[in-house]
Short mmCIF file of C-alpha atoms and ligand atoms in Angstrom, two decimals:
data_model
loop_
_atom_site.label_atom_id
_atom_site.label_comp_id
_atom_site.label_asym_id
_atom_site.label_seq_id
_atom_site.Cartn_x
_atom_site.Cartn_y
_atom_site.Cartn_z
CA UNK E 1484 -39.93 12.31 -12.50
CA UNK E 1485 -39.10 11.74 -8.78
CA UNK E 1486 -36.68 14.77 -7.61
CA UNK E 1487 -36.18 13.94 -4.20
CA UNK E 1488 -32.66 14.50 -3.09
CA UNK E 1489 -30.97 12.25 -0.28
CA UNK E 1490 -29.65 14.61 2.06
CA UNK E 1491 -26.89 12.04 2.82
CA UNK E 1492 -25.39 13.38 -0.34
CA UNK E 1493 -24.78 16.58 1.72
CA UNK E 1494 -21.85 18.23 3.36
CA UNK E 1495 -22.55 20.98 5.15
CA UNK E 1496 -21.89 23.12 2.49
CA UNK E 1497 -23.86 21.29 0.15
CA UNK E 1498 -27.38 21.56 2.53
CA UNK E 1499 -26.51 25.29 3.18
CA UNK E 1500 -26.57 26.04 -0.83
CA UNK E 1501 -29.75 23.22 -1.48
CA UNK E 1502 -31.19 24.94 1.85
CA UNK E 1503 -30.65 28.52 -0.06
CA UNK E 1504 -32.09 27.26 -2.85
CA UNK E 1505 -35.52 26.73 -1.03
CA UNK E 1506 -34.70 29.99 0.38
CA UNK E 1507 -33.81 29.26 3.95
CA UNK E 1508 -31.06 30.69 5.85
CA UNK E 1509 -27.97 29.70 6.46
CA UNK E 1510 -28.01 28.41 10.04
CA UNK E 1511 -31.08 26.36 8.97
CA UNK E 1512 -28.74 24.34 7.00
CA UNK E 1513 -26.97 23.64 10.23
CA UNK E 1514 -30.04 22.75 12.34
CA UNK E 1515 -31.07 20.22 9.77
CA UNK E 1516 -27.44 18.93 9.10
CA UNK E 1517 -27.37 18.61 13.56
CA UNK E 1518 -30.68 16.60 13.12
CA UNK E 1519 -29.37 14.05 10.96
CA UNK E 1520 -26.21 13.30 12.11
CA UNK E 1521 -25.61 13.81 15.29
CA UNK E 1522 -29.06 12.60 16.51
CA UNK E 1523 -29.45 10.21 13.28
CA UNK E 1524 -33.42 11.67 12.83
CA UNK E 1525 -34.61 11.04 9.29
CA UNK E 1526 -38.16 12.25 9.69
CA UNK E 1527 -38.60 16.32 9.08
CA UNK E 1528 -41.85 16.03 11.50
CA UNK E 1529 -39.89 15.16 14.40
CA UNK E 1530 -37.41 17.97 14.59
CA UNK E 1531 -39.10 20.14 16.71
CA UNK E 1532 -37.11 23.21 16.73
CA UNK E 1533 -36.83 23.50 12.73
CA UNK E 1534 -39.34 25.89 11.11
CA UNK E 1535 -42.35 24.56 10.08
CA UNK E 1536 -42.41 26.35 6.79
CA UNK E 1537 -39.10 24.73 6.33
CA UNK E 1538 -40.27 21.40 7.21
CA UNK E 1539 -42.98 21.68 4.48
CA UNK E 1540 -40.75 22.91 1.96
CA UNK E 1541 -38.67 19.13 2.61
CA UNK E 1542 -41.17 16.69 2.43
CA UNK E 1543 -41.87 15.88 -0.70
CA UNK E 1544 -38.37 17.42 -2.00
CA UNK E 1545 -36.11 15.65 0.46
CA UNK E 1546 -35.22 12.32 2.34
CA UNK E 1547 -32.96 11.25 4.87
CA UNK E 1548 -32.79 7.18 3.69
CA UNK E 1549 -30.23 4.98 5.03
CA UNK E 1550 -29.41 1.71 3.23
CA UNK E 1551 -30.95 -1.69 3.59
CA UNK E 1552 -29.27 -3.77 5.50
CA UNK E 1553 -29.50 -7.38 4.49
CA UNK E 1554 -27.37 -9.21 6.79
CA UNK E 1555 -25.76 -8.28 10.25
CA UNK E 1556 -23.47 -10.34 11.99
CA UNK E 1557 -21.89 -10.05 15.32
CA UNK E 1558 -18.18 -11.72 16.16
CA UNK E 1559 -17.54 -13.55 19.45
CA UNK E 1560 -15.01 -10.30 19.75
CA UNK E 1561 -17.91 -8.04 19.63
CA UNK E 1562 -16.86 -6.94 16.08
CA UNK E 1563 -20.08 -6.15 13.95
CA UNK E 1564 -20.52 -6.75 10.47
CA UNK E 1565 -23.09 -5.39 8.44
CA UNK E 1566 -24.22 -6.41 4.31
CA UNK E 1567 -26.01 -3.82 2.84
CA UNK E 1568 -28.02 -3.84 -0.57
CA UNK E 1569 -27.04 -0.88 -2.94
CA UNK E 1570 -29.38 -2.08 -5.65
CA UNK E 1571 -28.88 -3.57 -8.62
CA UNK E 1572 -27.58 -6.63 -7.67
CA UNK E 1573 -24.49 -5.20 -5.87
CA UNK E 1574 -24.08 -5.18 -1.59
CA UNK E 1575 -21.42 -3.55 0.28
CA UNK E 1576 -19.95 -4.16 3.64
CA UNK E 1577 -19.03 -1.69 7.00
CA UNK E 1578 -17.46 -3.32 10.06
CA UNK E 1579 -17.34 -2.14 13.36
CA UNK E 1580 -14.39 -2.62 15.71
CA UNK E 1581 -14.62 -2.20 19.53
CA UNK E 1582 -11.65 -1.56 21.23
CA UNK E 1583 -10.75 0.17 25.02
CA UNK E 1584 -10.21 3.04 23.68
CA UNK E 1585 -11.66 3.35 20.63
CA UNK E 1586 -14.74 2.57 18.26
CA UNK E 1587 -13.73 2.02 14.90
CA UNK E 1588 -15.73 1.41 11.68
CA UNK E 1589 -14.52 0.18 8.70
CA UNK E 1590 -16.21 1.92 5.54
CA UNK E 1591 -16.78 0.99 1.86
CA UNK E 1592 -16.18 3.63 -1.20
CA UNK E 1593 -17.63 1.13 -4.13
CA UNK E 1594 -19.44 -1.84 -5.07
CA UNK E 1595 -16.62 -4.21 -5.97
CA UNK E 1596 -12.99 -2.48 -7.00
CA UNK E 1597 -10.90 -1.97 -10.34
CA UNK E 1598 -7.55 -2.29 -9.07
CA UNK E 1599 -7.48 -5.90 -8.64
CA UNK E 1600 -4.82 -6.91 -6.05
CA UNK E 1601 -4.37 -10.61 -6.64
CA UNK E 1602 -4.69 -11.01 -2.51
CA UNK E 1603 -7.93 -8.90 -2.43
CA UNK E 1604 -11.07 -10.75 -2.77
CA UNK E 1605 -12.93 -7.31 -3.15
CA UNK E 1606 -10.41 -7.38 -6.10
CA UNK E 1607 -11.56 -10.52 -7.55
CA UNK E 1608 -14.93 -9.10 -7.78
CA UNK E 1609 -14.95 -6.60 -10.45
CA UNK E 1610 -15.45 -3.47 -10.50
CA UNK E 1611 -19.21 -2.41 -10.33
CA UNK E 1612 -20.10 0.98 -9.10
CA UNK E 1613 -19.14 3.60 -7.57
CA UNK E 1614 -20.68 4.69 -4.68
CA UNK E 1615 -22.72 7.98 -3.57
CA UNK E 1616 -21.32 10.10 -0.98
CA UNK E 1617 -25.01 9.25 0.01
CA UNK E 1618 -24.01 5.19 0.12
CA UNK E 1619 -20.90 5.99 1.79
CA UNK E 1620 -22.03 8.73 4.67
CA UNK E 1621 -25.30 6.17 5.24
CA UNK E 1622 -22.69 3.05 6.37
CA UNK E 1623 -21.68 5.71 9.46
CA UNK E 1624 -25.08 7.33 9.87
CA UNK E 1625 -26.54 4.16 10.00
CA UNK E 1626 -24.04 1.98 12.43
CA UNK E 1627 -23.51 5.17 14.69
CA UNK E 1628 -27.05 5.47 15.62
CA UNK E 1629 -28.13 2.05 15.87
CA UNK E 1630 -25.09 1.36 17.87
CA UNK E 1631 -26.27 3.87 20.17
CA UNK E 1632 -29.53 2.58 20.71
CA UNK E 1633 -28.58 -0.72 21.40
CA UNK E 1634 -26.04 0.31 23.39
CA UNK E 1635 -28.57 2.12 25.56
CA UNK E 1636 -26.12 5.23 25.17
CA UNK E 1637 -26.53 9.23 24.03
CA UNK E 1638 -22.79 9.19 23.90
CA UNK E 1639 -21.02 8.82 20.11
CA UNK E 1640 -19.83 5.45 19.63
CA UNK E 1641 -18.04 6.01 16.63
CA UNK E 1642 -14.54 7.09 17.31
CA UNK E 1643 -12.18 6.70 14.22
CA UNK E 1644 -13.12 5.60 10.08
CA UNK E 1645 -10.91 3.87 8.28
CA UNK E 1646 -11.73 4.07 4.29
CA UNK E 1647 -10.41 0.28 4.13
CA UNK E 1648 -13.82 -1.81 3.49
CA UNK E 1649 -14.44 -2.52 -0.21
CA UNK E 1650 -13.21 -0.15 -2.62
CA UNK E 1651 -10.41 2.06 -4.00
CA UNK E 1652 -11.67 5.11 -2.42
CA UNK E 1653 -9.27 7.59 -4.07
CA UNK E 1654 -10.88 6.20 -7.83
CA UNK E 1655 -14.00 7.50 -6.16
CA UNK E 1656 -12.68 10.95 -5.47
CA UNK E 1657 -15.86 13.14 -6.21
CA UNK E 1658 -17.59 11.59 -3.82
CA UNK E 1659 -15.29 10.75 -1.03
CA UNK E 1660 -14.74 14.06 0.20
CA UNK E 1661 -17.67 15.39 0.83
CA UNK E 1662 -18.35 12.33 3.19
CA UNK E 1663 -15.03 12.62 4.93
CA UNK E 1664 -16.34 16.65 5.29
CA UNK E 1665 -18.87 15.53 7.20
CA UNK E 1666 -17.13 13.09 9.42
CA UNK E 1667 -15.61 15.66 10.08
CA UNK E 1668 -17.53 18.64 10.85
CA UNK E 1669 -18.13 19.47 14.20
CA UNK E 1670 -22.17 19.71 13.22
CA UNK E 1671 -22.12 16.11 11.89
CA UNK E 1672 -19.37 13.72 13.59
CA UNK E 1673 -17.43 16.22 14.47
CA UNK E 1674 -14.38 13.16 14.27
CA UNK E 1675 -10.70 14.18 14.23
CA UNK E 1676 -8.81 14.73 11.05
CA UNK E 1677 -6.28 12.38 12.54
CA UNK E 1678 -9.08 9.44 13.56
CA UNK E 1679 -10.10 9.52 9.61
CA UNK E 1680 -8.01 7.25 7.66
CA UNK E 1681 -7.88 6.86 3.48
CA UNK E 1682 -6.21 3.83 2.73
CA UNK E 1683 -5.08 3.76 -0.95
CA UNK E 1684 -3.42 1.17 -3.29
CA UNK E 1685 -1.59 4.84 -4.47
CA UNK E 1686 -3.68 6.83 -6.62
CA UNK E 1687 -0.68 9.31 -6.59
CA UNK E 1688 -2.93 12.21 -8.24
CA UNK E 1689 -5.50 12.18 -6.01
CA UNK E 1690 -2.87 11.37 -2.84
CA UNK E 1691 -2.07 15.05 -4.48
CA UNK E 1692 -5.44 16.66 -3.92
CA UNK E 1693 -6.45 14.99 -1.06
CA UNK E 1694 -3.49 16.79 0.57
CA UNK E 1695 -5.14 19.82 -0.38
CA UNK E 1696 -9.22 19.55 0.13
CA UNK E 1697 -9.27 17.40 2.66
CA UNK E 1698 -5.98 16.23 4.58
CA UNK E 1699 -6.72 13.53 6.57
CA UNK E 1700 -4.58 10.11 8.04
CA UNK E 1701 -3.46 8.42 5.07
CA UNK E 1702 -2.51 4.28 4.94
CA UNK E 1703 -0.67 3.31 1.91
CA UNK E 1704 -1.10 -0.44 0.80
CA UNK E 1705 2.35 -1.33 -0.35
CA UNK E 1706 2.66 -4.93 -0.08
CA UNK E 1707 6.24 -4.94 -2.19
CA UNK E 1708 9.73 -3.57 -1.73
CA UNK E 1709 10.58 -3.39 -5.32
CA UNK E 1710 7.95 -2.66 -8.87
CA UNK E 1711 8.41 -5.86 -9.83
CA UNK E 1712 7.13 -7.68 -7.60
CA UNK E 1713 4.85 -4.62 -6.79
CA UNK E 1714 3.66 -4.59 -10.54
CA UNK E 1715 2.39 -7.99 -9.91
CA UNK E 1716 0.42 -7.84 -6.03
CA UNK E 1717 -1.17 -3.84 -6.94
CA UNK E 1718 -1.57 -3.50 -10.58
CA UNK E 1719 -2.10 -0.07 -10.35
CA UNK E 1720 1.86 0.25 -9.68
CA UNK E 1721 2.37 -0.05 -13.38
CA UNK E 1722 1.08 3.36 -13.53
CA UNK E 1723 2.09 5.04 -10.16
CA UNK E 1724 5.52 2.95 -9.40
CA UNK E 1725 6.94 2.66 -5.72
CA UNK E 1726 9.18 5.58 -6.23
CA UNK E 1727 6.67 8.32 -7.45
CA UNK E 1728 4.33 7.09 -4.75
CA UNK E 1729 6.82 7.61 -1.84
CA UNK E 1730 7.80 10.64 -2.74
CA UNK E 1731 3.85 12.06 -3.20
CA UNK E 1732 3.99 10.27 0.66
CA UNK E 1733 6.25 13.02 1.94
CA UNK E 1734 4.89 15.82 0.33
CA UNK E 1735 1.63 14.42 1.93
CA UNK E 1736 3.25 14.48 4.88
CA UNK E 1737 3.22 18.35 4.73
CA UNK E 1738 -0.39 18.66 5.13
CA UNK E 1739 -1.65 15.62 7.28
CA UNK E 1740 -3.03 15.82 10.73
CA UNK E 1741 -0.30 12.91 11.79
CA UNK E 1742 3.65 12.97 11.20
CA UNK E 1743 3.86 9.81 9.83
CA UNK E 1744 2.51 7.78 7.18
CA UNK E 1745 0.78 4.05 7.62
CA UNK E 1746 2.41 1.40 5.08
CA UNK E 1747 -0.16 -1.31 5.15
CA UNK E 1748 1.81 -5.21 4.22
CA UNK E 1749 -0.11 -7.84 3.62
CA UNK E 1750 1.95 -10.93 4.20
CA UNK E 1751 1.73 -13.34 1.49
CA UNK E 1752 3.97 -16.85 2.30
CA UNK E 1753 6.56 -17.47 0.13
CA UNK E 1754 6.22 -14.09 -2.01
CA UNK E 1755 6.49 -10.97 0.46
CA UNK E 1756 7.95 -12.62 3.58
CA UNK E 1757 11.55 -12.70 3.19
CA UNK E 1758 14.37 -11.31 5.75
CA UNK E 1759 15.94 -10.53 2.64
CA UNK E 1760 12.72 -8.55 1.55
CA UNK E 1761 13.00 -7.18 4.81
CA UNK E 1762 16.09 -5.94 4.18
CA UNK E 1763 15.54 -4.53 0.54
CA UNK E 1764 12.19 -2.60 2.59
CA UNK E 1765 14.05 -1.25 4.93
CA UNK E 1766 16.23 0.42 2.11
CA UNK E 1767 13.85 1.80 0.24
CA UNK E 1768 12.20 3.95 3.11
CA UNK E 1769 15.96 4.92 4.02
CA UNK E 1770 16.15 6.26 0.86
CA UNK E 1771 13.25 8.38 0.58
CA UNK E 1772 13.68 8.94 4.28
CA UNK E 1773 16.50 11.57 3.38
CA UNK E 1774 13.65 13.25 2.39
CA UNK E 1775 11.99 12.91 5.22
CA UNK E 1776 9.50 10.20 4.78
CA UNK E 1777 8.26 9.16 8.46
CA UNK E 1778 6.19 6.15 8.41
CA UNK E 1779 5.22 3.12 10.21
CA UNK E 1780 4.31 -0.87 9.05
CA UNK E 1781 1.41 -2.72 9.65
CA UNK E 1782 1.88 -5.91 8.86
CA UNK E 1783 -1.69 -7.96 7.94
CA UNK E 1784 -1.23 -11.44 8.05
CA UNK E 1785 -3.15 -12.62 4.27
CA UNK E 1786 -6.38 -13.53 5.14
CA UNK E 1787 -7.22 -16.61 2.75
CA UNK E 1788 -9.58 -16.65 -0.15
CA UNK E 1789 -10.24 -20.06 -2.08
CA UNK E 1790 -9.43 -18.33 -5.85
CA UNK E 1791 -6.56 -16.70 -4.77
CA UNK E 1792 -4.03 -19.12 -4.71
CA UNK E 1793 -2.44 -17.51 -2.24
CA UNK E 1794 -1.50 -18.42 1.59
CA UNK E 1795 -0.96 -16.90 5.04
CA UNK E 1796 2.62 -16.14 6.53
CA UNK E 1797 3.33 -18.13 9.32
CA UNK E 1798 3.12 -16.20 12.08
CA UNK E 1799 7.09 -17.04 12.80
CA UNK E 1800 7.71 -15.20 9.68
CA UNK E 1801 5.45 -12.18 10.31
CA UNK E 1802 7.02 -11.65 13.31
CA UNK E 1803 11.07 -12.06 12.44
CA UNK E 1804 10.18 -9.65 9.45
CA UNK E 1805 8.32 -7.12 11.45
CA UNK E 1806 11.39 -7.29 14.42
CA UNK E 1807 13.58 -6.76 11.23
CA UNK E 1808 11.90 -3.20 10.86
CA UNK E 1809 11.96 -2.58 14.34
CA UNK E 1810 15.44 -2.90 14.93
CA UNK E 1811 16.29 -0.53 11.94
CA UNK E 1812 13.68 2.08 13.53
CA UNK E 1813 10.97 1.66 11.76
CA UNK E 1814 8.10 1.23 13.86
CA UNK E 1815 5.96 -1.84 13.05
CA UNK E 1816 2.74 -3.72 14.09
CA UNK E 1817 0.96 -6.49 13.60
CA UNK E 1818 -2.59 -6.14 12.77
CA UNK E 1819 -4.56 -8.32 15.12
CA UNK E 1820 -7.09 -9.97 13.16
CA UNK E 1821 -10.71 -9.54 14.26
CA UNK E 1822 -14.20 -11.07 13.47
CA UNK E 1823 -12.36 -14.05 11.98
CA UNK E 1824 -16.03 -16.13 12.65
CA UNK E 1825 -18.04 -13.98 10.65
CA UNK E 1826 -15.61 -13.29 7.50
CA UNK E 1827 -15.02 -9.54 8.48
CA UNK E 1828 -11.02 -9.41 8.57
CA UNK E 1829 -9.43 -7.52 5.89
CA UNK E 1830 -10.20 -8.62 2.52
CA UNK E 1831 -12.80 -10.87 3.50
CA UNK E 1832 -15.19 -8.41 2.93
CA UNK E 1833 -17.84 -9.55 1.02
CA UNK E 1834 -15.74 -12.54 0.08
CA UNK E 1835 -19.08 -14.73 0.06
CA UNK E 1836 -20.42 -12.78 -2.40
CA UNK E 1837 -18.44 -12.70 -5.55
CA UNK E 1838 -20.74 -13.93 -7.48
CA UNK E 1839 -22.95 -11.11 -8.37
CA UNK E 1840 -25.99 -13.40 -9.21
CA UNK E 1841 -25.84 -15.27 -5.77
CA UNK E 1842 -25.79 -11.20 -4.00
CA UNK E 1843 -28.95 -10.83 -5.93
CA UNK E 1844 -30.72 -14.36 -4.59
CA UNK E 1845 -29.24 -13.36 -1.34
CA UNK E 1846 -30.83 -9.81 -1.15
CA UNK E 1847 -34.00 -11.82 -2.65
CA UNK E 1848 -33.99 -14.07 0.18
CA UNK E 1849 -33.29 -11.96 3.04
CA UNK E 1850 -35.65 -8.54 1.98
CA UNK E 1851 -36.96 -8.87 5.57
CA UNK E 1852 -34.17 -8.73 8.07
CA UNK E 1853 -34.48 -9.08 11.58
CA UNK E 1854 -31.58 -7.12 13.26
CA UNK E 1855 -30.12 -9.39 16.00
CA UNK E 1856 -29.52 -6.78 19.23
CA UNK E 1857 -25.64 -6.20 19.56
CA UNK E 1858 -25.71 -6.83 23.57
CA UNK E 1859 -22.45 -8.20 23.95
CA UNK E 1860 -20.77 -4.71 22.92
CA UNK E 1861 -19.29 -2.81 26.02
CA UNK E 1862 -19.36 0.98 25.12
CA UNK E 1863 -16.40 2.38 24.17
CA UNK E 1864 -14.79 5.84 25.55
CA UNK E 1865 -14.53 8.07 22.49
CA UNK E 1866 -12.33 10.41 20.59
N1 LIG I 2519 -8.45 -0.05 -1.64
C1 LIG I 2519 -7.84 0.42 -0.48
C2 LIG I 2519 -8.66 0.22 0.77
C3 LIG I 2519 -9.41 -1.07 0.91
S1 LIG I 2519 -8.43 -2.52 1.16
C4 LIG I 2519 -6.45 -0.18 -0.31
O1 LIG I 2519 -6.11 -1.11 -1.04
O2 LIG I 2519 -5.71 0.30 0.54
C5 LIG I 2519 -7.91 -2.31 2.85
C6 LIG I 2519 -6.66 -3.09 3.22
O3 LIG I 2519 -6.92 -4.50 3.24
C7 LIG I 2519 -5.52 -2.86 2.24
O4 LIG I 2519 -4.32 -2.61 2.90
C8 LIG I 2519 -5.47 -4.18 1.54
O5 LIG I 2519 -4.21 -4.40 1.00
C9 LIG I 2519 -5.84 -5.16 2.61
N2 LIG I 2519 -6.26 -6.46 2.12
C10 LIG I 2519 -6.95 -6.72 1.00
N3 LIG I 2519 -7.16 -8.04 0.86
C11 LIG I 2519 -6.59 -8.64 1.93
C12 LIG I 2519 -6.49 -9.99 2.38
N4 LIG I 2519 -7.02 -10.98 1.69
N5 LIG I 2519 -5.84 -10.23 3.53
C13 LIG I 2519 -5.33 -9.20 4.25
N6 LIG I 2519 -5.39 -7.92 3.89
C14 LIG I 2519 -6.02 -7.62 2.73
FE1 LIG I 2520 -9.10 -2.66 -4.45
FE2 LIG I 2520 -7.82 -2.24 -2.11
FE3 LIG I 2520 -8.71 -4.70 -2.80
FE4 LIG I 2520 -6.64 -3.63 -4.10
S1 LIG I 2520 -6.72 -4.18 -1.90
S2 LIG I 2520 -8.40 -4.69 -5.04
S3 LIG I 2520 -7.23 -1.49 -4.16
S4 LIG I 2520 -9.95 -2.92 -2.39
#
């Protein structure tokens, strides 16, 4: 039986009790955990300072094994999109987004998603798998450090996560947290609390805990004013309707790193887009505001998907609804949309590979990748 562990799997608590285990100290745990992450070595040989009786004890126990990527792509905007095979069939997708100011990359929590937003194409998919912390942390791990390289640059790239690639990450709790730990911790990304975001379709029980092991930025995909039409966009509102979920919002709100929570709108013509839907928003967060509810909008403009039946805003609309919410105070954006070229906008995400049989011919095909440098990219500032 093969009983190597992935030391991706690994918070830093989690190496310190494995490293105890082998019976190494404590600040071993750390040493190792600094190896991986923040200078992205996977081979025990070459870290130099670690003991060498510690080093022995790993090979042959442990790994440090990123993901294979099967497909990068790079955007005329310099965003990066990456395919990676999680075997059996199933690929997920990270995306990085340079900015001024910023680096941001967009993470996956499963293979495919339950939920099944009609808008979604992730949605459309299925559900397959969850992933492993392992699958998750390796999207950053791997991205960060490349990025670096071919950036020429010791400096972290890596700036701010948002859990918004494919996946419902709060129905993949377990594993979630201990890769937002280590995003985290100042011995692996050492990112701000408030430059991690979970974005949720409102998995109100775990909203709940996450306020409590792990608080972090939280994005809310709301999409509806009222359950009805809520019921039909997110079916998971059935179970958690709009009410219950704004008011776990502002208890959130007593934990979280920011003061405000992000309502994510995707902008649907002719089923979302109304002034009068506008209108019926802006009531509903007055309501729950007595309560102190503090958020903002971000308006997506649908990005198209041939099964979904479904089309785009115009951009007339998206803008007299979001200057709606302005004017009663609620502050509201408009998501730009970036790596149009290379399919890597919201929802897009793996949207040419729904069929499951044509991800495995794909990963079939392209076993060998060649991984096209990423010179265009201009290096970003940091946290
Ligand atoms: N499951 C989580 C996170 C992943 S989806 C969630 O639903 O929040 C990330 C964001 O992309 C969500 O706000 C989602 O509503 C949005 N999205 C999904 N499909 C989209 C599409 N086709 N066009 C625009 N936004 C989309
Ligand atoms: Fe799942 Fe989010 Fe897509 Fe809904 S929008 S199907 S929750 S990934």
């Amino acid at each position: 039986m093969n009983t190597t562990v992935n030391l991706l799997d690994f918070d830093l608590d989690g190496l310190t009790a494995f490293c105890e285990s082998l019976g190494e100290k404590r600040f071993r745990a750390t040493q190792l955990f600094r190896w991986i992450h923040q200078r992205g070595v996977a081979d025990f040989g070459q870290m130099t300072d670690l003991a060498k009786s510690l080093r022995d004890k790993l090979a042959g126990r442990a790994t440090v094994t990123a993901l294979p990527v099967i497909t990068q792509h790079e955007s005329k905007d310099g965003t990066v999109k990456w395919l990676f095979d999680v075997g059996g069939g199933d690929a997920v997708e990270a995306v990085f987004i340079p900015e001024d100011d910023r680096g941001t990359l967009c993470v996956s929590s499963q293979a495919g998603c339950a939920v099944n937003c009609r808008f979604c194409s992730t949605g459309h998919q299925g559900f397959s798998r969850n992933l492993t912390t392992a699958e998750i942390v390796a999207q950053l791990w791997f991205a960060e450090h490349f990025l670096r390289q071919h950036l020429k640059t010791d400096e972290r790239v890596i700036s701010n996560i948002v859990m918004m690639g494919m996946g419902e990450p709060l129905q993949n709790y377990d594993r979630l947290v201990p890769a937002l730990r280590t995003m985290l911790d100042d011995h692996g990304y050492g990112l701000s609390r408030r430059r991690v975001t979970v974005s949720t379709s409102g998995v109100v029980p775990m909203i709940e805990r996450l306020a409590r092991d792990c608080p972090v930025a939280l994005a809310v995909s709301l999409h509806a004013p009222t359950d009805a039409l809520r019921d039909h966009l997110v079916p998971l509102n059935r179970k958690y309707p709009i009410d219950e979920l704004l008011r776990t919002c502002t208890a959130y709100l007593a934990s979280a790193p920011r003061d405000f929570i992000t309502f994510e709108y995707c902008m649907l013509d002719g089923v979302n887009d109304s002034p009068e839907q506008a209108q019926a928003l802006i009531a509903l967060v007055r309501r729950h505001g007595q309560d102190g509810l503090r958020c903002k909008f971000n308006l997506i403009p649908f990005n198209p998907f041939p099964q979904s039946g479904l089309t785009r805003s115009p951009m007339a609309r998206v803008m007299a609804f979001g200057k709606l919410l302005n004017e009663a105070g609620i502050v509201t954006t408009v998501r730009k949309t970036r790596g149009d070229d290379i399919d890597a906008a919201c929802g897009q995400l793996a949207g040419d590979v729904q069929d499951r049989t044509r991800v495995h011919e794909r990963i079939a095909r392209q076993r060998t990748v060649v991984l096209h440098p990423v010179s265009a990219l201009a290096p970003t500032k940091g946290a």
